[in-house]
CSV table of C-alpha atoms and ligand atoms in Angstrom, one decimal:
chain,number,residue,atom,x,y,z
A,1,MET,CA,-29.8,-3.2,-5.2
A,2,SER,CA,-27.5,-6.1,-4.6
A,3,LEU,CA,-25.4,-6.0,-1.5
A,4,PHE,CA,-22.5,-6.9,-3.7
A,5,ASP,CA,-23.1,-4.2,-6.3
A,6,LEU,CA,-19.9,-2.2,-7.2
A,7,THR,CA,-21.4,0.2,-9.7
A,8,GLY,CA,-19.4,3.5,-9.6
A,9,LYS,CA,-16.6,2.0,-7.6
A,10,VAL,CA,-13.0,2.1,-8.8
A,11,VAL,CA,-11.0,-1.0,-7.8
A,12,LEU,CA,-7.2,-1.1,-8.1
A,13,ILE,CA,-5.7,-4.6,-8.0
A,14,THR,CA,-1.9,-5.3,-8.0
A,15,GLY,CA,-0.8,-8.6,-9.7
A,16,SER,CA,-3.9,-8.7,-11.8
A,17,SER,CA,-2.5,-9.8,-15.1
A,18,ARG,CA,-3.2,-13.5,-14.1
A,19,GLY,CA,-4.2,-15.8,-11.3
A,20,ILE,CA,-6.2,-14.6,-8.3
A,21,GLY,CA,-5.7,-10.9,-9.2
A,22,LYS,CA,-7.1,-11.3,-12.7
A,23,ALA,CA,-10.1,-13.4,-11.5
A,24,SER,CA,-10.8,-10.8,-8.9
A,25,ALA,CA,-10.7,-8.0,-11.5
A,26,ILE,CA,-13.1,-9.8,-13.7
A,27,ALA,CA,-15.5,-10.5,-10.7
A,28,CYS,CA,-15.4,-6.9,-9.7
A,29,ALA,CA,-16.1,-5.7,-13.3
A,30,ALA,CA,-19.0,-8.1,-13.4
A,31,GLN,CA,-20.5,-6.3,-10.4
A,32,GLY,CA,-20.1,-2.9,-12.2
A,33,ALA,CA,-16.7,-1.7,-11.0
A,34,LYS,CA,-14.1,0.1,-13.0
A,35,VAL,CA,-10.9,-1.9,-12.5
A,36,VAL,CA,-7.2,-1.1,-12.8
A,37,ILE,CA,-5.0,-3.9,-14.0
A,38,SER,CA,-1.4,-3.9,-12.8
A,39,SER,CA,1.7,-6.1,-12.9
A,40,ARG,CA,5.3,-5.7,-13.9
A,41,LYS,CA,4.5,-6.3,-17.6
A,42,GLN,CA,2.5,-3.6,-19.4
A,43,ASP,CA,1.6,-5.9,-22.4
A,44,ALA,CA,0.2,-8.6,-20.1
A,45,CYS,CA,-1.9,-5.9,-18.3
A,46,ASP,CA,-3.1,-4.4,-21.6
A,47,ALA,CA,-4.3,-7.9,-22.7
A,48,VAL,CA,-6.3,-8.4,-19.5
A,49,ALA,CA,-7.8,-4.8,-19.7
A,50,ALA,CA,-8.8,-5.4,-23.4
A,51,GLU,CA,-10.4,-8.7,-22.4
A,52,ILE,CA,-12.4,-7.0,-19.6
A,53,ASN,CA,-13.4,-4.0,-21.8
A,54,ALA,CA,-14.6,-6.5,-24.5
A,55,GLY,CA,-16.7,-8.3,-22.0
A,56,PHE,CA,-18.0,-5.5,-19.8
A,57,GLY,CA,-17.9,-2.4,-22.0
A,58,GLU,CA,-15.2,0.0,-23.2
A,59,GLY,CA,-13.8,2.1,-20.3
A,60,THR,CA,-14.3,-0.6,-17.7
A,61,ALA,CA,-10.6,-1.3,-17.3
A,62,ILE,CA,-7.3,0.5,-17.6
A,63,ALA,CA,-3.8,-1.1,-17.4
A,64,VAL,CA,-0.8,0.5,-15.6
A,65,ALA,CA,2.4,-1.5,-15.1
A,66,ALA,CA,4.1,-1.2,-11.7
A,67,ASN,CA,6.7,-3.3,-9.9
A,68,ILE,CA,5.6,-3.4,-6.3
A,69,SER,CA,9.2,-3.2,-5.1
A,70,ASP,CA,9.5,0.3,-6.7
A,71,LYS,CA,7.9,3.1,-4.6
A,72,ALA,CA,8.0,5.6,-7.5
A,73,ALA,CA,6.3,3.0,-9.8
A,74,LEU,CA,3.5,2.5,-7.1
A,75,GLN,CA,3.0,6.3,-6.9
A,76,HIS,CA,2.8,6.4,-10.7
A,77,LEU,CA,0.1,3.6,-10.6
A,78,VAL,CA,-1.9,5.6,-8.1
A,79,ASP,CA,-1.5,8.9,-10.1
A,80,GLU,CA,-2.5,7.2,-13.4
A,81,THR,CA,-5.5,5.6,-11.7
A,82,ARG,CA,-6.7,9.0,-10.5
A,83,ARG,CA,-6.0,10.5,-13.9
A,84,GLY,CA,-8.0,7.7,-15.6
A,85,PHE,CA,-10.8,7.1,-13.2
A,86,GLY,CA,-10.7,10.1,-10.8
A,87,ARG,CA,-10.6,8.1,-7.5
A,88,ILE,CA,-9.8,4.8,-5.8
A,89,ASP,CA,-12.5,3.2,-3.7
A,90,VAL,CA,-11.1,-0.2,-3.2
A,91,LEU,CA,-7.4,-1.2,-3.1
A,92,VAL,CA,-6.5,-4.9,-3.4
A,93,CYS,CA,-2.8,-5.6,-2.5
A,94,ASN,CA,-2.5,-8.9,-4.2
A,95,ALA,CA,1.0,-9.1,-5.8
A,96,ALA,CA,3.7,-10.8,-3.8
A,97,SER,CA,7.0,-12.6,-4.1
A,98,ASN,CA,8.5,-15.8,-2.9
A,99,PRO,CA,12.0,-16.3,-4.4
A,100,TYR,CA,13.2,-18.9,-1.9
A,101,TYR,CA,12.3,-22.6,-1.1
A,102,GLY,CA,14.2,-24.2,1.7
A,103,PRO,CA,15.1,-24.1,5.3
A,104,GLN,CA,15.2,-20.8,7.1
A,105,ALA,CA,18.9,-21.1,8.0
A,106,GLY,CA,19.8,-21.2,4.3
A,107,ILE,CA,17.9,-18.1,3.1
A,108,PRO,CA,20.3,-15.4,1.7
A,109,ASP,CA,19.8,-12.0,3.3
A,110,ASP,CA,18.8,-10.3,0.0
A,111,GLN,CA,16.1,-12.9,-0.6
A,112,PHE,CA,14.7,-12.6,2.9
A,113,ARG,CA,14.7,-8.8,2.5
A,114,LYS,CA,13.0,-9.0,-0.9
A,115,ILE,CA,10.2,-11.1,0.6
A,116,LEU,CA,9.7,-8.7,3.5
A,117,ASP,CA,9.9,-5.6,1.1
A,118,ASN,CA,7.5,-6.9,-1.6
A,119,ASN,CA,5.0,-8.6,0.7
A,120,ILE,CA,4.8,-6.2,3.6
A,121,ILE,CA,6.5,-2.8,3.0
A,122,SER,CA,5.1,-2.4,-0.5
A,123,ASN,CA,1.6,-2.9,0.9
A,124,HIS,CA,2.3,-0.3,3.5
A,125,TRP,CA,3.5,2.1,0.8
A,126,LEU,CA,0.6,1.6,-1.5
A,127,ILE,CA,-2.0,1.8,1.3
A,128,SER,CA,-0.4,5.0,2.5
A,129,MET,CA,-0.6,6.5,-1.0
A,130,VAL,CA,-4.3,5.7,-1.4
A,131,VAL,CA,-5.7,6.2,2.1
A,132,PRO,CA,-5.8,10.1,2.2
A,133,GLU,CA,-8.6,10.3,-0.4
A,134,MET,CA,-10.5,7.5,1.3
A,135,ARG,CA,-10.2,9.5,4.6
A,136,GLU,CA,-11.5,12.6,2.9
A,137,ARG,CA,-14.6,10.7,1.6
A,138,ARG,CA,-14.9,8.7,4.9
A,139,ASP,CA,-15.2,5.5,2.7
A,140,GLY,CA,-12.9,2.9,1.5
A,141,SER,CA,-12.0,-0.8,1.5
A,142,ILE,CA,-8.5,-2.2,1.5
A,143,VAL,CA,-7.9,-5.9,0.9
A,144,ILE,CA,-4.6,-7.6,1.4
A,145,VAL,CA,-4.1,-11.1,-0.1
A,146,SER,CA,-2.2,-13.0,2.6
A,147,SER,CA,-2.0,-16.8,2.8
A,148,ILE,CA,-2.8,-19.7,5.1
A,149,GLY,CA,1.0,-19.8,5.2
A,150,GLY,CA,0.7,-16.9,7.7
A,151,LEU,CA,-1.2,-19.2,10.1
A,152,ARG,CA,1.1,-22.2,10.1
A,153,GLY,CA,4.7,-23.1,10.5
A,154,SER,CA,6.7,-24.1,7.5
A,155,THR,CA,10.1,-25.8,7.0
A,156,VAL,CA,10.4,-24.6,3.3
A,157,ILE,CA,8.7,-21.3,2.8
A,158,GLY,CA,9.2,-19.8,6.3
A,159,ALA,CA,10.2,-16.2,5.3
A,160,TYR,CA,7.1,-16.0,3.0
A,161,CYS,CA,4.9,-17.3,5.8
A,162,ILE,CA,6.4,-14.6,8.1
A,163,SER,CA,5.5,-11.9,5.6
A,164,LYS,CA,2.0,-13.3,5.2
A,165,ALA,CA,1.5,-13.3,9.0
A,166,ALA,CA,2.7,-9.7,9.1
A,167,ASP,CA,0.0,-8.8,6.5
A,168,MET,CA,-2.6,-10.0,8.9
A,169,GLN,CA,-1.2,-7.8,11.6
A,170,LEU,CA,-0.9,-4.9,9.2
A,171,ALA,CA,-4.6,-5.3,8.5
A,172,ARG,CA,-5.4,-5.4,12.2
A,173,ASN,CA,-3.3,-2.3,12.9
A,174,LEU,CA,-4.7,-0.3,10.0
A,175,ALA,CA,-8.2,-1.3,10.8
A,176,HIS,CA,-7.8,0.4,14.2
A,177,GLU,CA,-6.0,3.4,12.6
A,178,TYR,CA,-8.5,4.0,9.8
A,179,GLY,CA,-11.7,2.6,11.2
A,180,PRO,CA,-12.8,5.9,12.7
A,181,ASP,CA,-12.8,7.2,9.1
A,182,ASN,CA,-14.9,4.3,7.9
A,183,ILE,CA,-12.0,2.7,6.0
A,184,ARG,CA,-12.0,-1.1,6.3
A,185,VAL,CA,-8.8,-3.2,6.1
A,186,ASN,CA,-9.1,-7.0,5.8
A,187,CYS,CA,-7.0,-9.9,4.5
A,188,ILE,CA,-7.9,-13.0,2.5
A,189,ALA,CA,-5.8,-16.1,3.3
A,190,PRO,CA,-6.1,-18.6,0.4
A,191,GLY,CA,-5.0,-22.2,0.6
A,192,LEU,CA,-3.4,-23.9,-2.4
A,193,ILE,CA,-4.8,-22.3,-5.6
A,194,LYS,CA,-4.0,-23.4,-9.1
A,195,THR,CA,-1.9,-20.5,-10.4
A,196,ASP,CA,1.6,-20.0,-11.7
A,197,PHE,CA,2.7,-18.8,-8.3
A,198,ALA,CA,2.1,-22.1,-6.7
A,199,LYS,CA,2.9,-24.3,-9.7
A,200,ALA,CA,5.7,-26.2,-7.9
A,201,LEU,CA,3.2,-27.3,-5.2
A,202,TRP,CA,0.4,-28.6,-7.6
A,203,ASP,CA,2.4,-29.7,-10.6
A,204,ASP,CA,3.5,-32.9,-8.9
A,205,GLU,CA,0.8,-35.5,-8.9
A,206,ALA,CA,2.0,-37.2,-5.8
A,207,LYS,CA,2.2,-34.0,-3.8
A,208,VAL,CA,-1.4,-33.0,-5.0
A,209,ALA,CA,-2.7,-36.4,-3.9
A,210,GLU,CA,-1.2,-36.0,-0.5
A,211,ARG,CA,-2.6,-32.5,-0.2
A,212,ASN,CA,-6.0,-33.5,-1.4
A,213,ALA,CA,-6.1,-36.4,1.2
A,214,THR,CA,-5.8,-33.9,4.1
A,215,THR,CA,-8.1,-31.3,2.6
A,216,PRO,CA,-11.8,-31.8,3.5
A,217,LEU,CA,-13.0,-30.7,0.0
A,218,ARG,CA,-10.4,-33.1,-1.5
A,219,ARG,CA,-9.1,-30.7,-4.1
A,220,ILE,CA,-7.1,-27.5,-4.5
A,221,GLY,CA,-8.8,-24.2,-5.4
A,222,GLU,CA,-9.2,-22.2,-8.5
A,223,PRO,CA,-8.5,-18.4,-8.7
A,224,GLU,CA,-12.3,-17.7,-9.2
A,225,GLU,CA,-12.9,-19.2,-5.8
A,226,ILE,CA,-11.0,-16.4,-4.2
A,227,ALA,CA,-12.5,-13.7,-6.4
A,228,GLY,CA,-15.9,-13.9,-4.6
A,229,ALA,CA,-14.3,-12.9,-1.3
A,230,VAL,CA,-12.7,-9.9,-3.0
A,231,VAL,CA,-16.1,-8.8,-4.2
A,232,TYR,CA,-17.5,-9.3,-0.8
A,233,LEU,CA,-14.8,-7.3,1.0
A,234,ALA,CA,-15.0,-4.6,-1.7
A,235,SER,CA,-18.8,-4.2,-1.4
A,236,ALA,CA,-21.4,-3.0,1.1
A,237,ALA,CA,-22.0,-6.7,2.0
A,238,SER,CA,-18.9,-6.5,4.3
A,239,ALA,CA,-19.7,-3.0,5.7
A,240,PHE,CA,-19.2,-4.1,9.4
A,241,MET,CA,-16.1,-6.2,8.8
A,242,THR,CA,-12.6,-4.9,9.4
A,243,GLY,CA,-9.2,-6.2,10.7
A,244,GLN,CA,-10.1,-9.8,9.9
A,245,THR,CA,-8.7,-12.6,7.8
A,246,MET,CA,-10.9,-14.7,5.7
A,247,VAL,CA,-9.5,-18.2,5.3
A,248,ILE,CA,-10.5,-19.9,2.0
A,249,ASP,CA,-8.7,-23.2,1.7
A,250,GLY,CA,-11.1,-26.1,1.2
A,251,GLY,CA,-10.9,-26.7,4.9
A,252,VAL,CA,-7.2,-27.7,5.0
A,253,THR,CA,-6.3,-25.6,8.1
A,254,ILE,CA,-9.2,-26.8,10.3
B,301,NAP,N1,-1.6,-19.6,-5.6
B,301,NAP,C1,-1.7,-20.0,-4.3
B,301,NAP,O1,-1.7,-21.2,-3.9
B,301,NAP,C2,-1.7,-18.9,-3.2
B,301,NAP,C3,-2.0,-19.3,-1.9
B,301,NAP,C4,-2.0,-18.4,-0.9
B,301,NAP,C5,-1.8,-17.0,-1.2
B,301,NAP,N2,-1.5,-16.7,-2.5
B,301,NAP,C6,-1.2,-15.2,-2.7
B,301,NAP,O2,-2.1,-14.8,-3.8
B,301,NAP,C7,-1.5,-13.7,-4.4
B,301,NAP,C8,-1.6,-13.8,-5.9
B,301,NAP,O3,-0.9,-14.9,-6.3
B,301,NAP,P1,-1.3,-15.9,-7.5
B,301,NAP,O4,-1.3,-17.3,-7.0
B,301,NAP,O5,-2.6,-15.4,-8.2
B,301,NAP,O6,-0.1,-15.7,-8.5
B,301,NAP,P2,0.1,-15.6,-10.1
B,301,NAP,O7,-1.0,-16.3,-10.8
B,301,NAP,O8,1.5,-16.0,-10.3
B,301,NAP,O9,0.0,-14.0,-10.3
B,301,NAP,C9,0.9,-13.1,-9.7
B,301,NAP,C10,0.6,-11.7,-10.2
B,301,NAP,O10,1.4,-10.8,-9.6
B,301,NAP,C11,2.3,-10.1,-10.6
B,301,NAP,N3,3.5,-9.8,-9.9
B,301,NAP,C12,4.5,-10.7,-9.5
B,301,NAP,N4,5.5,-10.1,-9.0
B,301,NAP,C13,5.2,-8.7,-9.1
B,301,NAP,C14,5.9,-7.6,-8.7
B,301,NAP,N5,7.1,-7.6,-8.1
B,301,NAP,N6,5.3,-6.4,-8.9
B,301,NAP,C15,4.1,-6.3,-9.5
B,301,NAP,N7,3.4,-7.4,-9.9
B,301,NAP,C16,4.0,-8.6,-9.7
B,301,NAP,C17,2.3,-11.1,-11.7
B,301,NAP,O11,2.6,-10.5,-13.0
B,301,NAP,P3,4.1,-10.2,-13.5
B,301,NAP,O12,4.9,-11.5,-13.3
B,301,NAP,O13,3.9,-9.9,-15.0
B,301,NAP,O14,4.6,-9.0,-12.8
B,301,NAP,C18,0.9,-11.6,-11.7
B,301,NAP,O15,0.0,-10.7,-12.3
B,301,NAP,C19,-0.1,-13.5,-3.8
B,301,NAP,O16,-0.1,-12.6,-2.8
B,301,NAP,C20,0.2,-14.9,-3.2
B,301,NAP,O17,1.1,-14.9,-2.1
B,301,NAP,C21,-1.4,-17.6,-3.5
């Protein structure tokens, strides 16, 4: 059996209607997992679930919309997943927000709070909802999609970077807390990836050229290039890894 096999596993991924989340859902389905597609828009989630069911067999994917800022909606997502698939083996906290671009001094309080709520507190909520069944089974993997922004200073997306650094600390704390029950908690820190989320950063040719020049692999990444790490962290291949952050950035932070 492959170390990366996910047959019989149920993987719930937030923000999986497009970008890194969608690519990760497809990659997990390709390894035999059942996947739960979620974002704020039910129709977009339905379309991705239909695509996955067409490719990997009916019953591989279900779609449940949930805004990560809404605690009741997250509980509904967990309840519907248990109703549809009976369990959650792997949780991927992937959705995040970044409504502000500019110096730290100028950030309105409500936008700063939204970033902290959506990128940190919502992960804490969702993990807390899922972890009891993982504890009972003494098995589970939780993946938080952080960012290399959490490893560096920034003059324009500082609050977002604070939230992504906090995600790495959340993983370390929870790895200690849940490790004795064989639940692993890790982060992935992508560099610049070609998705809608980062469009402002890669849409401008001059900015991309500048970025590429300082990136050893001389290009930005594709969502599929993060999905392999999600499969790795979800699977037995990473059984002895917890509390860590995997940097996948074409080498830009070295
Ligand atoms: N792209 C990059 O360069 C990059 C780099 C480092 C880290 N990341 C991280 O990677 C993760 C995924 O981003 P991405 O680049 O794949 O973005 P993306 O392609 O824009 O996808 C974002 C996904 O999250 C959903 N979403 C957004 N706000 C949400 C909310 N409040 N509640 C629930 N779902 C929500 C979106 O669907 P709806 O809009 O329909 O809700 C969509 O499915 C994020 O945590 C981001 O911080 C990205």
